[in-house]
Every structure is written in C-alpha cells, then in structure tokens.
C-alpha cells in the first residue's frame, strides 16, 4: 500500500520576512485563510534555530475569509469583510489583538505584493481598524504611519523584575500594557536591566497577561524604552508598547497630548498623541521571501476528506 502523502504541499508555504525596528515577523500570504495556523505551526515557523525565526506571525487574509473559516467568530467593529486583516500570532503561538510594528510591515507587504495600491490602507485587526499610510515606499524599505486609535488608561499596577518593583500606568492599546517610567533612569541604566527575564505581574489586574515596558522619563520630547512582550519575551521594539510608553511618559510629565520620539533597542519610532487618538510612524523593512518547507497540516475540506 502506498503510504498516505503528507498533508502538506511539497512546495510549502509562501512567506515574506520583514521587521519594524527589529521587531521581526514572518508574513504568511493566505488570502482565503486556508492554512491551519495552529500553535505548533506558529512556534515552528518562529523558532530561531529550526524555523524561520520571528517574534510573531502576520497572516494576510481577508476578514471575511477568516470569519468563513472560523478563525474569527465575527467581524470586529468597523472592519469590513473585504478588508485585509492582520491575523497576528505571538512566537509562542498565542493570539494577540494588535501589533503596532506588525501593522507597518503588514501594510508594506500588501503594497509590495500588489494587493493594494498606494494611499490609505484599511488594515483590520482584532482591535478594530488600524488604517496605515505609506509615507515613503522604496522597494523593500518603507516608512509607514499607523492610526493606533485611542489609548485607554486602565489605572496603575506594578511588576517585579530582577528583584525590583516597578510601578506603571496600565494602558489598553487594543492589547494590554504596563508602561513603567522609572524616575532617574537613564539610557545606560536601562541597558543594564534584566528585561529578558519574565516580569511578575498582577494576574488579577491583567488576567490575559500583559506586555511590560520599562522607560526613562521624558527629556526634550524623547524617551528610551525596553519591552518584555507577552508571548514573545524581550523584543527589540513593540509598537503598541511604544505608544503606551509615550502616554505614560507624557502623563509623568503632567501632559496628556504631545509628540514623543521613543528610542528602543531596534531603532526609533515617533508617536503623536492628540487626546482623541494616536499615531505611530516608523520604518518597515522586507528582508526576504521564500517558502517554508516543513510539512504543514492542510485545512481539511469536505472535498479533501478521505472516504472511510
Ligand atoms: N510587537 C507588537 C505587539 C505584539 C503582541 C503582544 N506581544 C501581545 O501579546 O499583546 C507591537 O509592535 O505592538
């Protein structure tokens, strides 16, 4: 008897690799949401030795296809079925509601692959629409501004990291953040902190986990920040965390609105807080495209299900 063929296509999965200030992603174009993007597959793709390596996966699909395939229960408010939807997964396979750097790379990939033209791109996310404007597009490099919506202040909480307690402002950017601005901390001191270690947070306050930012106070419109992301560990940048940090740094300085440049290990990103919304402007770089060849479980359809 001939053994059953693997459920993968031998050609594997088409992918694009990109990053936004070194927060790196594998982008999977899957317009009709046919790939069974389970936790094992995401972890394997993101594995930095046995896989392609990334902080997260961005599946490109239409919002309608994700609903039809049962990946989304309903269309998030403000997202249309025909919109391109950023189906974001952390490196550990968990799903997150939003990813700010991801939206920049996602929008860049939509343009680079010809799915959309220039102009305002309505990107759907689990937190609702996050429109992106490509300000500069030069092949594999782009500068993208993302409308990040209104940050919601949730109160104050604290984390323990490396034996020290840090107080912070809890900010909902569609996903949860605790942005800790540390009095007297400078960029050199920030570099020494053990942000790679998992912070201990208040699970009552953050029942679904939290992304933790440690930042210097605002000086001349700038802050430095490091982040420990839920589901990915320490990353070189986090767009939603950058906006949350700008909110906390401005609040610490007695302001609710303003422009802040946030310096992260992976580069610099600009935030504008208007009081009713926020934008994030920064780079996107596409570094590779190819095919991921590890055998993949195909989504079973009635047509492909073997007869018993
Ligand atoms: N790096 C992202 C955030 C990704 C999701 C986050 N780890 C979470 O679980 O909420 C960004 O750029 O915003």
PDB file of C-alpha atoms and ligand atoms in Angstrom:
ATOM      1  CA  UNK A   1       0.000   0.000   0.000  1.00  0.00           C
ATOM      2  CA  UNK A   2       1.291   3.430  -0.848  1.00  0.00           C
ATOM      3  CA  UNK A   3       1.704   5.488   2.317  1.00  0.00           C
ATOM      4  CA  UNK A   4      -0.587   8.491   2.538  1.00  0.00           C
ATOM      5  CA  UNK A   5       1.160  11.620   1.313  1.00  0.00           C
ATOM      6  CA  UNK A   6       1.951  14.221   3.939  1.00  0.00           C
ATOM      7  CA  UNK A   7      -0.890  16.666   4.359  1.00  0.00           C
ATOM      8  CA  UNK A   8       1.413  19.444   3.234  1.00  0.00           C
ATOM      9  CA  UNK A   9       2.026  20.580  -0.277  1.00  0.00           C
ATOM     10  CA  UNK A  10       5.618  19.816  -1.227  1.00  0.00           C
ATOM     11  CA  UNK A  11       6.044  23.445  -2.213  1.00  0.00           C
ATOM     12  CA  UNK A  12       5.466  24.531   1.365  1.00  0.00           C
ATOM     13  CA  UNK A  13       4.121  27.869   2.474  1.00  0.00           C
ATOM     14  CA  UNK A  14       4.985  31.119   0.759  1.00  0.00           C
ATOM     15  CA  UNK A  15       6.365  33.649   3.233  1.00  0.00           C
ATOM     16  CA  UNK A  16       7.828  37.129   3.452  1.00  0.00           C
ATOM     17  CA  UNK A  17      10.193  38.096   6.271  1.00  0.00           C
ATOM     18  CA  UNK A  18      10.194  41.668   7.499  1.00  0.00           C
ATOM     19  CA  UNK A  19      10.757  43.813  10.542  1.00  0.00           C
ATOM     20  CA  UNK A  20       9.806  47.148  12.043  1.00  0.00           C
ATOM     21  CA  UNK A  21      12.693  48.460  14.187  1.00  0.00           C
ATOM     22  CA  UNK A  22      13.900  44.849  14.529  1.00  0.00           C
ATOM     23  CA  UNK A  23      10.550  43.566  15.816  1.00  0.00           C
ATOM     24  CA  UNK A  24      10.544  40.782  13.226  1.00  0.00           C
ATOM     25  CA  UNK A  25       7.727  38.915  11.585  1.00  0.00           C
ATOM     26  CA  UNK A  26       7.039  36.105   9.196  1.00  0.00           C
ATOM     27  CA  UNK A  27       4.247  37.291   6.918  1.00  0.00           C
ATOM     28  CA  UNK A  28       2.116  34.476   5.501  1.00  0.00           C
ATOM     29  CA  UNK A  29       0.000  35.459   2.487  1.00  0.00           C
ATOM     30  CA  UNK A  30      -3.088  33.235   2.840  1.00  0.00           C
ATOM     31  CA  UNK A  31      -5.851  35.342   1.304  1.00  0.00           C
ATOM     32  CA  UNK A  32      -8.584  32.733   1.750  1.00  0.00           C
ATOM     33  CA  UNK A  33      -7.410  31.631   5.231  1.00  0.00           C
ATOM     34  CA  UNK A  34      -6.814  28.063   4.087  1.00  0.00           C
ATOM     35  CA  UNK A  35      -3.796  27.346   6.294  1.00  0.00           C
ATOM     36  CA  UNK A  36      -4.494  25.736   9.654  1.00  0.00           C
ATOM     37  CA  UNK A  37      -2.364  28.225  11.589  1.00  0.00           C
ATOM     38  CA  UNK A  38      -2.255  26.323  14.864  1.00  0.00           C
ATOM     39  CA  UNK A  39       0.104  26.994  17.793  1.00  0.00           C
ATOM     40  CA  UNK A  40       2.552  24.261  16.758  1.00  0.00           C
ATOM     41  CA  UNK A  41       2.940  25.685  13.275  1.00  0.00           C
ATOM     42  CA  UNK A  42       3.430  29.236  14.564  1.00  0.00           C
ATOM     43  CA  UNK A  43       6.020  28.078  17.120  1.00  0.00           C
ATOM     44  CA  UNK A  44       7.854  26.054  14.455  1.00  0.00           C
ATOM     45  CA  UNK A  45       7.914  28.976  11.995  1.00  0.00           C
ATOM     46  CA  UNK A  46       9.128  31.398  14.706  1.00  0.00           C
ATOM     47  CA  UNK A  47      11.819  29.055  16.048  1.00  0.00           C
ATOM     48  CA  UNK A  48      15.127  30.897  15.567  1.00  0.00           C
ATOM     49  CA  UNK A  49      17.112  27.704  15.006  1.00  0.00           C
ATOM     50  CA  UNK A  50      14.802  25.112  13.448  1.00  0.00           C
ATOM     51  CA  UNK A  51      12.423  27.549  11.772  1.00  0.00           C
ATOM     52  CA  UNK A  52      12.492  30.905  10.026  1.00  0.00           C
ATOM     53  CA  UNK A  53      12.765  32.852  13.274  1.00  0.00           C
ATOM     54  CA  UNK A  54      10.483  35.721  14.281  1.00  0.00           C
ATOM     55  CA  UNK A  55       8.803  37.491  17.181  1.00  0.00           C
ATOM     56  CA  UNK A  56       5.465  36.768  15.556  1.00  0.00           C
ATOM     57  CA  UNK A  57       3.475  35.727  12.502  1.00  0.00           C
ATOM     58  CA  UNK A  58       1.259  38.029  10.445  1.00  0.00           C
ATOM     59  CA  UNK A  59      -1.198  36.106   8.294  1.00  0.00           C
ATOM     60  CA  UNK A  60      -2.588  38.109   5.352  1.00  0.00           C
ATOM     61  CA  UNK A  61      -6.196  37.127   4.721  1.00  0.00           C
ATOM     62  CA  UNK A  62      -9.428  38.926   4.104  1.00  0.00           C
ATOM     63  CA  UNK A  63     -11.516  39.459   7.215  1.00  0.00           C
ATOM     64  CA  UNK A  64     -14.429  37.692   5.523  1.00  0.00           C
ATOM     65  CA  UNK A  65     -12.338  34.586   4.795  1.00  0.00           C
ATOM     66  CA  UNK A  66     -11.229  34.399   8.441  1.00  0.00           C
ATOM     67  CA  UNK A  67     -14.864  34.509   9.547  1.00  0.00           C
ATOM     68  CA  UNK A  68     -15.847  31.875   6.965  1.00  0.00           C
ATOM     69  CA  UNK A  69     -13.036  29.574   8.160  1.00  0.00           C
ATOM     70  CA  UNK A  70     -13.993  30.069  11.816  1.00  0.00           C
ATOM     71  CA  UNK A  71     -10.727  31.837  12.747  1.00  0.00           C
ATOM     72  CA  UNK A  72     -12.721  34.943  13.711  1.00  0.00           C
ATOM     73  CA  UNK A  73     -16.108  34.482  15.366  1.00  0.00           C
ATOM     74  CA  UNK A  74     -17.390  37.793  13.984  1.00  0.00           C
ATOM     75  CA  UNK A  75     -16.039  40.784  12.112  1.00  0.00           C
ATOM     76  CA  UNK A  76     -14.567  43.251  14.630  1.00  0.00           C
ATOM     77  CA  UNK A  77     -16.493  46.539  14.730  1.00  0.00           C
ATOM     78  CA  UNK A  78     -15.517  48.793  11.848  1.00  0.00           C
ATOM     79  CA  UNK A  79     -13.836  46.008   9.841  1.00  0.00           C
ATOM     80  CA  UNK A  80     -15.431  45.025   6.522  1.00  0.00           C
ATOM     81  CA  UNK A  81     -15.404  41.509   5.096  1.00  0.00           C
ATOM     82  CA  UNK A  82     -13.346  42.666   2.107  1.00  0.00           C
ATOM     83  CA  UNK A  83     -10.661  44.366   4.265  1.00  0.00           C
ATOM     84  CA  UNK A  84      -7.207  42.849   4.545  1.00  0.00           C
ATOM     85  CA  UNK A  85      -6.901  41.529   8.079  1.00  0.00           C
ATOM     86  CA  UNK A  86      -3.699  41.156  10.081  1.00  0.00           C
ATOM     87  CA  UNK A  87      -4.153  37.794  11.819  1.00  0.00           C
ATOM     88  CA  UNK A  88      -1.374  38.222  14.414  1.00  0.00           C
ATOM     89  CA  UNK A  89       0.228  35.416  16.433  1.00  0.00           C
ATOM     90  CA  UNK A  90       2.986  35.699  19.047  1.00  0.00           C
ATOM     91  CA  UNK A  91       6.059  33.454  18.775  1.00  0.00           C
ATOM     92  CA  UNK A  92       4.613  31.091  21.404  1.00  0.00           C
ATOM     93  CA  UNK A  93       1.548  30.562  19.200  1.00  0.00           C
ATOM     94  CA  UNK A  94      -0.814  32.720  21.249  1.00  0.00           C
ATOM     95  CA  UNK A  95      -3.131  35.199  19.562  1.00  0.00           C
ATOM     96  CA  UNK A  96      -2.843  38.923  20.281  1.00  0.00           C
ATOM     97  CA  UNK A  97      -5.358  41.614  19.499  1.00  0.00           C
ATOM     98  CA  UNK A  98      -2.933  44.093  17.988  1.00  0.00           C
ATOM     99  CA  UNK A  99       0.648  44.665  16.925  1.00  0.00           C
ATOM    100  CA  UNK A 100       1.730  48.191  16.027  1.00  0.00           C
ATOM    101  CA  UNK A 101       5.017  47.366  14.320  1.00  0.00           C
ATOM    102  CA  UNK A 102       3.204  44.496  12.651  1.00  0.00           C
ATOM    103  CA  UNK A 103       0.689  46.844  11.009  1.00  0.00           C
ATOM    104  CA  UNK A 104       3.547  48.794   9.395  1.00  0.00           C
ATOM    105  CA  UNK A 105       5.138  45.637   7.989  1.00  0.00           C
ATOM    106  CA  UNK A 106       1.734  44.203   7.027  1.00  0.00           C
ATOM    107  CA  UNK A 107       0.736  47.333   5.094  1.00  0.00           C
ATOM    108  CA  UNK A 108       4.155  47.419   3.413  1.00  0.00           C
ATOM    109  CA  UNK A 109       3.730  43.746   2.403  1.00  0.00           C
ATOM    110  CA  UNK A 110       0.237  44.456   0.987  1.00  0.00           C
ATOM    111  CA  UNK A 111       1.717  47.143  -1.256  1.00  0.00           C
ATOM    112  CA  UNK A 112       4.868  45.161  -2.115  1.00  0.00           C
ATOM    113  CA  UNK A 113       2.791  42.151  -3.211  1.00  0.00           C
ATOM    114  CA  UNK A 114       0.398  44.276  -5.264  1.00  0.00           C
ATOM    115  CA  UNK A 115      -2.628  43.550  -3.081  1.00  0.00           C
ATOM    116  CA  UNK A 116      -3.246  47.274  -2.624  1.00  0.00           C
ATOM    117  CA  UNK A 117      -2.027  50.466  -4.246  1.00  0.00           C
ATOM    118  CA  UNK A 118      -0.548  53.486  -2.545  1.00  0.00           C
ATOM    119  CA  UNK A 119      -2.627  55.655  -0.214  1.00  0.00           C
ATOM    120  CA  UNK A 120      -4.512  54.903   2.963  1.00  0.00           C
ATOM    121  CA  UNK A 121      -4.753  51.163   3.650  1.00  0.00           C
ATOM    122  CA  UNK A 122      -7.595  49.972   5.874  1.00  0.00           C
ATOM    123  CA  UNK A 123      -5.925  47.211   7.932  1.00  0.00           C
ATOM    124  CA  UNK A 124      -8.302  45.106  10.022  1.00  0.00           C
ATOM    125  CA  UNK A 125      -7.161  43.773  13.397  1.00  0.00           C
ATOM    126  CA  UNK A 126      -8.873  42.047  16.312  1.00  0.00           C
ATOM    127  CA  UNK A 127      -8.938  45.504  17.970  1.00  0.00           C
ATOM    128  CA  UNK A 128     -10.722  47.044  15.011  1.00  0.00           C
ATOM    129  CA  UNK A 129      -9.460  49.050  12.037  1.00  0.00           C
ATOM    130  CA  UNK A 130      -5.890  50.409  12.143  1.00  0.00           C
ATOM    131  CA  UNK A 131      -5.518  52.403   8.905  1.00  0.00           C
ATOM    132  CA  UNK A 132      -1.978  52.779   7.629  1.00  0.00           C
ATOM    133  CA  UNK A 133      -0.450  55.392   5.324  1.00  0.00           C
ATOM    134  CA  UNK A 134       2.687  54.531   3.409  1.00  0.00           C
ATOM    135  CA  UNK A 135       4.635  57.792   3.627  1.00  0.00           C
ATOM    136  CA  UNK A 136       7.708  56.546   1.763  1.00  0.00           C
ATOM    137  CA  UNK A 137       7.984  53.370  -0.308  1.00  0.00           C
ATOM    138  CA  UNK A 138      11.304  52.449  -1.826  1.00  0.00           C
ATOM    139  CA  UNK A 139      11.104  48.748  -2.668  1.00  0.00           C
ATOM    140  CA  UNK A 140      11.991  46.776   0.409  1.00  0.00           C
ATOM    141  CA  UNK A 141      12.104  49.871   2.621  1.00  0.00           C
ATOM    142  CA  UNK A 142       9.122  51.918   3.689  1.00  0.00           C
ATOM    143  CA  UNK A 143       8.076  54.462   6.259  1.00  0.00           C
ATOM    144  CA  UNK A 144       4.546  53.898   7.481  1.00  0.00           C
ATOM    145  CA  UNK A 145       2.232  55.858   9.757  1.00  0.00           C
ATOM    146  CA  UNK A 146      -0.424  53.854  11.588  1.00  0.00           C
ATOM    147  CA  UNK A 147      -3.548  55.252  13.180  1.00  0.00           C
ATOM    148  CA  UNK A 148      -3.316  53.442  16.515  1.00  0.00           C
ATOM    149  CA  UNK A 149      -6.641  54.581  17.929  1.00  0.00           C
ATOM    150  CA  UNK A 150      -7.298  55.996  21.352  1.00  0.00           C
ATOM    151  CA  UNK A 151      -5.142  54.670  24.197  1.00  0.00           C
ATOM    152  CA  UNK A 152      -7.352  53.706  27.153  1.00  0.00           C
ATOM    153  CA  UNK A 153      -5.962  54.298  30.628  1.00  0.00           C
ATOM    154  CA  UNK A 154      -6.765  51.427  32.972  1.00  0.00           C
ATOM    155  CA  UNK A 155      -5.134  52.609  36.200  1.00  0.00           C
ATOM    156  CA  UNK A 156      -1.853  51.807  37.924  1.00  0.00           C
ATOM    157  CA  UNK A 157      -0.234  48.497  38.699  1.00  0.00           C
ATOM    158  CA  UNK A 158       3.267  47.172  39.287  1.00  0.00           C
ATOM    159  CA  UNK A 159       5.594  44.370  38.235  1.00  0.00           C
ATOM    160  CA  UNK A 160       8.605  42.736  39.812  1.00  0.00           C
ATOM    161  CA  UNK A 161      11.636  42.345  37.608  1.00  0.00           C
ATOM    162  CA  UNK A 162      15.069  41.230  38.722  1.00  0.00           C
ATOM    163  CA  UNK A 163      14.101  41.595  42.395  1.00  0.00           C
ATOM    164  CA  UNK A 164      12.915  45.199  41.973  1.00  0.00           C
ATOM    165  CA  UNK A 165       9.353  46.523  41.863  1.00  0.00           C
ATOM    166  CA  UNK A 166       8.352  48.932  39.096  1.00  0.00           C
ATOM    167  CA  UNK A 167       5.134  50.936  39.209  1.00  0.00           C
ATOM    168  CA  UNK A 168       3.477  51.697  35.894  1.00  0.00           C
ATOM    169  CA  UNK A 169       0.477  53.004  34.035  1.00  0.00           C
ATOM    170  CA  UNK A 170      -1.776  50.327  32.593  1.00  0.00           C
ATOM    171  CA  UNK A 171      -2.716  51.237  29.022  1.00  0.00           C
ATOM    172  CA  UNK A 172      -5.038  49.369  26.706  1.00  0.00           C
ATOM    173  CA  UNK A 173      -3.827  49.754  23.122  1.00  0.00           C
ATOM    174  CA  UNK A 174      -6.193  47.035  21.967  1.00  0.00           C
ATOM    175  CA  UNK A 175      -3.740  44.770  23.785  1.00  0.00           C
ATOM    176  CA  UNK A 176      -2.668  45.204  27.421  1.00  0.00           C
ATOM    177  CA  UNK A 177       0.404  47.145  28.554  1.00  0.00           C
ATOM    178  CA  UNK A 178       2.026  48.257  31.761  1.00  0.00           C
ATOM    179  CA  UNK A 179       4.319  51.169  30.936  1.00  0.00           C
ATOM    180  CA  UNK A 180       6.729  51.870  33.800  1.00  0.00           C
ATOM    181  CA  UNK A 181       8.540  55.207  33.670  1.00  0.00           C
ATOM    182  CA  UNK A 182      11.386  54.971  36.176  1.00  0.00           C
ATOM    183  CA  UNK A 183      12.448  58.219  37.915  1.00  0.00           C
ATOM    184  CA  UNK A 184      16.150  58.907  37.492  1.00  0.00           C
ATOM    185  CA  UNK A 185      16.704  56.099  34.987  1.00  0.00           C
ATOM    186  CA  UNK A 186      18.932  56.944  32.029  1.00  0.00           C
ATOM    187  CA  UNK A 187      19.608  55.096  28.778  1.00  0.00           C
ATOM    188  CA  UNK A 188      22.760  53.461  30.224  1.00  0.00           C
ATOM    189  CA  UNK A 189      20.935  52.210  33.306  1.00  0.00           C
ATOM    190  CA  UNK A 190      18.092  50.900  31.141  1.00  0.00           C
ATOM    191  CA  UNK A 191      20.553  48.793  29.128  1.00  0.00           C
ATOM    192  CA  UNK A 192      21.657  47.024  32.331  1.00  0.00           C
ATOM    193  CA  UNK A 193      18.187  45.904  33.446  1.00  0.00           C
ATOM    194  CA  UNK A 194      17.190  42.225  33.111  1.00  0.00           C
ATOM    195  CA  UNK A 195      14.248  42.892  30.780  1.00  0.00           C
ATOM    196  CA  UNK A 196      14.824  39.491  29.157  1.00  0.00           C
ATOM    197  CA  UNK A 197      13.517  37.909  32.370  1.00  0.00           C
ATOM    198  CA  UNK A 198       9.768  37.327  32.628  1.00  0.00           C
ATOM    199  CA  UNK A 199       8.299  40.059  34.875  1.00  0.00           C
ATOM    200  CA  UNK A 200       5.946  39.012  37.653  1.00  0.00           C
ATOM    201  CA  UNK A 201       2.701  40.897  37.185  1.00  0.00           C
ATOM    202  CA  UNK A 202      -0.647  41.129  38.972  1.00  0.00           C
ATOM    203  CA  UNK A 203      -2.744  38.414  37.339  1.00  0.00           C
ATOM    204  CA  UNK A 204      -5.878  39.894  38.930  1.00  0.00           C
ATOM    205  CA  UNK A 205      -5.239  43.183  37.126  1.00  0.00           C
ATOM    206  CA  UNK A 206      -4.079  41.521  33.904  1.00  0.00           C
ATOM    207  CA  UNK A 207      -5.950  38.204  33.663  1.00  0.00           C
ATOM    208  CA  UNK A 208      -4.965  37.796  29.992  1.00  0.00           C
ATOM    209  CA  UNK A 209      -1.300  38.663  30.569  1.00  0.00           C
ATOM    210  CA  UNK A 210       0.490  41.909  29.836  1.00  0.00           C
ATOM    211  CA  UNK A 211       3.286  43.481  27.825  1.00  0.00           C
ATOM    212  CA  UNK A 212       5.687  45.315  30.147  1.00  0.00           C
ATOM    213  CA  UNK A 213       7.662  48.418  29.168  1.00  0.00           C
ATOM    214  CA  UNK A 214      10.460  49.946  31.260  1.00  0.00           C
ATOM    215  CA  UNK A 215      11.266  53.517  30.229  1.00  0.00           C
ATOM    216  CA  UNK A 216      13.287  56.584  31.062  1.00  0.00           C
ATOM    217  CA  UNK A 217      11.434  59.827  31.904  1.00  0.00           C
ATOM    218  CA  UNK A 218      10.628  62.282  29.108  1.00  0.00           C
ATOM    219  CA  UNK A 219      13.528  64.590  28.227  1.00  0.00           C
ATOM    220  CA  UNK A 220      13.252  67.044  25.334  1.00  0.00           C
ATOM    221  CA  UNK A 221      10.413  65.026  23.793  1.00  0.00           C
ATOM    222  CA  UNK A 222      12.318  61.727  23.875  1.00  0.00           C
ATOM    223  CA  UNK A 223      12.335  58.554  25.964  1.00  0.00           C
ATOM    224  CA  UNK A 224      14.240  55.269  25.845  1.00  0.00           C
ATOM    225  CA  UNK A 225      12.322  52.064  26.384  1.00  0.00           C
ATOM    226  CA  UNK A 226      12.773  48.288  26.581  1.00  0.00           C
ATOM    227  CA  UNK A 227       9.937  45.798  26.458  1.00  0.00           C
ATOM    228  CA  UNK A 228       9.113  42.287  27.582  1.00  0.00           C
ATOM    229  CA  UNK A 229       6.272  41.119  25.374  1.00  0.00           C
ATOM    230  CA  UNK A 230       3.540  38.720  26.305  1.00  0.00           C
ATOM    231  CA  UNK A 231       4.033  35.593  24.195  1.00  0.00           C
ATOM    232  CA  UNK A 232       7.400  36.599  22.700  1.00  0.00           C
ATOM    233  CA  UNK A 233       9.763  37.603  25.540  1.00  0.00           C
ATOM    234  CA  UNK A 234      12.057  40.584  25.201  1.00  0.00           C
ATOM    235  CA  UNK A 235      11.844  42.075  21.709  1.00  0.00           C
ATOM    236  CA  UNK A 236      13.824  44.898  20.125  1.00  0.00           C
ATOM    237  CA  UNK A 237      10.681  47.010  19.708  1.00  0.00           C
ATOM    238  CA  UNK A 238       6.923  46.928  20.268  1.00  0.00           C
ATOM    239  CA  UNK A 239       4.683  49.445  18.505  1.00  0.00           C
ATOM    240  CA  UNK A 240       1.714  49.248  20.849  1.00  0.00           C
ATOM    241  CA  UNK A 241       4.174  49.384  23.772  1.00  0.00           C
ATOM    242  CA  UNK A 242       5.831  52.434  22.253  1.00  0.00           C
ATOM    243  CA  UNK A 243       2.514  54.298  22.208  1.00  0.00           C
ATOM    244  CA  UNK A 244       1.716  53.117  25.755  1.00  0.00           C
ATOM    245  CA  UNK A 245       5.150  54.359  26.849  1.00  0.00           C
ATOM    246  CA  UNK A 246       4.579  57.750  25.231  1.00  0.00           C
ATOM    247  CA  UNK A 247       1.268  58.003  27.098  1.00  0.00           C
ATOM    248  CA  UNK A 248       2.937  57.127  30.417  1.00  0.00           C
ATOM    249  CA  UNK A 249       5.949  59.400  29.862  1.00  0.00           C
ATOM    250  CA  UNK A 250       3.738  62.364  28.971  1.00  0.00           C
ATOM    251  CA  UNK A 251       1.485  61.659  31.981  1.00  0.00           C
ATOM    252  CA  UNK A 252       4.583  61.504  34.192  1.00  0.00           C
ATOM    253  CA  UNK A 253       5.492  64.966  32.867  1.00  0.00           C
ATOM    254  CA  UNK A 254       1.974  66.246  33.525  1.00  0.00           C
ATOM    255  CA  UNK A 255       0.831  66.215  29.889  1.00  0.00           C
ATOM    256  CA  UNK A 256      -1.931  64.334  28.083  1.00  0.00           C
ATOM    257  CA  UNK A 257      -1.006  65.181  24.494  1.00  0.00           C
ATOM    258  CA  UNK A 258       2.160  65.739  22.521  1.00  0.00           C
ATOM    259  CA  UNK A 259       4.768  64.232  20.229  1.00  0.00           C
ATOM    260  CA  UNK A 260       7.297  61.753  21.587  1.00  0.00           C
ATOM    261  CA  UNK A 261      10.233  60.007  19.928  1.00  0.00           C
ATOM    262  CA  UNK A 262      10.725  56.616  21.522  1.00  0.00           C
ATOM    263  CA  UNK A 263      14.148  55.014  21.279  1.00  0.00           C
ATOM    264  CA  UNK A 264      14.127  51.212  21.514  1.00  0.00           C
ATOM    265  CA  UNK A 265      16.966  48.718  21.029  1.00  0.00           C
ATOM    266  CA  UNK A 266      15.851  48.305  17.404  1.00  0.00           C
ATOM    267  CA  UNK A 267      15.707  51.981  16.429  1.00  0.00           C
ATOM    268  CA  UNK A 268      13.447  54.984  16.821  1.00  0.00           C
ATOM    269  CA  UNK A 269       9.726  55.475  16.285  1.00  0.00           C
ATOM    270  CA  UNK A 270       7.624  58.647  16.509  1.00  0.00           C
ATOM    271  CA  UNK A 271       4.355  58.860  18.415  1.00  0.00           C
ATOM    272  CA  UNK A 272       1.748  61.621  18.246  1.00  0.00           C
ATOM    273  CA  UNK A 273      -0.940  61.762  20.925  1.00  0.00           C
ATOM    274  CA  UNK A 274      -3.796  64.089  20.113  1.00  0.00           C
ATOM    275  CA  UNK A 275      -6.074  63.466  23.068  1.00  0.00           C
ATOM    276  CA  UNK A 276      -8.579  61.546  20.957  1.00  0.00           C
ATOM    277  CA  UNK A 277      -6.207  59.241  19.151  1.00  0.00           C
ATOM    278  CA  UNK A 278      -2.621  58.326  18.434  1.00  0.00           C
ATOM    279  CA  UNK A 279      -0.313  57.637  15.522  1.00  0.00           C
ATOM    280  CA  UNK A 280       2.876  55.631  15.249  1.00  0.00           C
ATOM    281  CA  UNK A 281       5.340  56.443  12.471  1.00  0.00           C
ATOM    282  CA  UNK A 282       8.351  54.309  11.716  1.00  0.00           C
ATOM    283  CA  UNK A 283      10.185  52.081   9.305  1.00  0.00           C
ATOM    284  CA  UNK A 284       9.307  48.764   7.744  1.00  0.00           C
ATOM    285  CA  UNK A 285      11.890  46.592   6.034  1.00  0.00           C
ATOM    286  CA  UNK A 286      11.259  43.489   3.933  1.00  0.00           C
ATOM    287  CA  UNK A 287      14.334  41.265   4.114  1.00  0.00           C
ATOM    288  CA  UNK A 288      13.407  38.012   2.378  1.00  0.00           C
ATOM    289  CA  UNK A 289      10.770  35.945   0.677  1.00  0.00           C
ATOM    290  CA  UNK A 290      10.642  32.230   0.110  1.00  0.00           C
ATOM    291  CA  UNK A 291       8.880  29.017   1.003  1.00  0.00           C
ATOM    292  CA  UNK A 292       8.683  27.357   4.381  1.00  0.00           C
ATOM    293  CA  UNK A 293       9.016  23.649   3.657  1.00  0.00           C
ATOM    294  CA  UNK A 294       8.291  21.882   6.902  1.00  0.00           C
ATOM    295  CA  UNK A 295       5.271  19.600   6.347  1.00  0.00           C
ATOM    296  CA  UNK A 296       2.132  21.543   7.011  1.00  0.00           C
ATOM    297  CA  UNK A 297      -1.279  20.363   8.082  1.00  0.00           C
ATOM    298  CA  UNK A 298      -3.680  21.457   5.351  1.00  0.00           C
ATOM    299  CA  UNK A 299      -7.141  22.622   6.373  1.00  0.00           C
ATOM    300  CA  UNK A 300      -9.417  19.721   5.591  1.00  0.00           C
ATOM    301  CA  UNK A 301     -12.343  20.480   3.375  1.00  0.00           C
ATOM    302  CA  UNK A 302     -15.237  18.146   2.504  1.00  0.00           C
ATOM    303  CA  UNK A 303     -13.581  17.588  -0.872  1.00  0.00           C
ATOM    304  CA  UNK A 304     -10.196  16.593   0.557  1.00  0.00           C
ATOM    305  CA  UNK A 305     -11.531  14.403   3.417  1.00  0.00           C
ATOM    306  CA  UNK A 306     -10.756  10.738   2.617  1.00  0.00           C
ATOM    307  CA  UNK A 307     -13.706   8.369   2.281  1.00  0.00           C
ATOM    308  CA  UNK A 308     -13.896   5.804   5.090  1.00  0.00           C
TER     309      UNK A 308
HETATM  310  N1  LIG B   1       5.179  43.640  18.984  1.00  0.00           N
HETATM  311  C1  LIG B   1       3.847  44.055  18.902  1.00  0.00           C
HETATM  312  C2  LIG B   1       2.898  43.551  19.931  1.00  0.00           C
HETATM  313  C3  LIG B   1       2.626  42.074  19.718  1.00  0.00           C
HETATM  314  C4  LIG B   1       1.561  41.499  20.617  1.00  0.00           C
HETATM  315  C5  LIG B   1       1.950  41.425  22.062  1.00  0.00           C
HETATM  316  N2  LIG B   1       3.078  40.564  22.299  1.00  0.00           N
HETATM  317  C6  LIG B   1       0.733  40.935  22.865  1.00  0.00           C
HETATM  318  O1  LIG B   1       0.634  39.741  23.177  1.00  0.00           O
HETATM  319  O2  LIG B   1      -0.138  41.760  23.158  1.00  0.00           O
HETATM  320  C7  LIG B   1       3.699  45.535  18.611  1.00  0.00           C
HETATM  321  O3  LIG B   1       4.529  46.038  17.833  1.00  0.00           O
HETATM  322  O4  LIG B   1       2.751  46.168  19.045  1.00  0.00           O
END
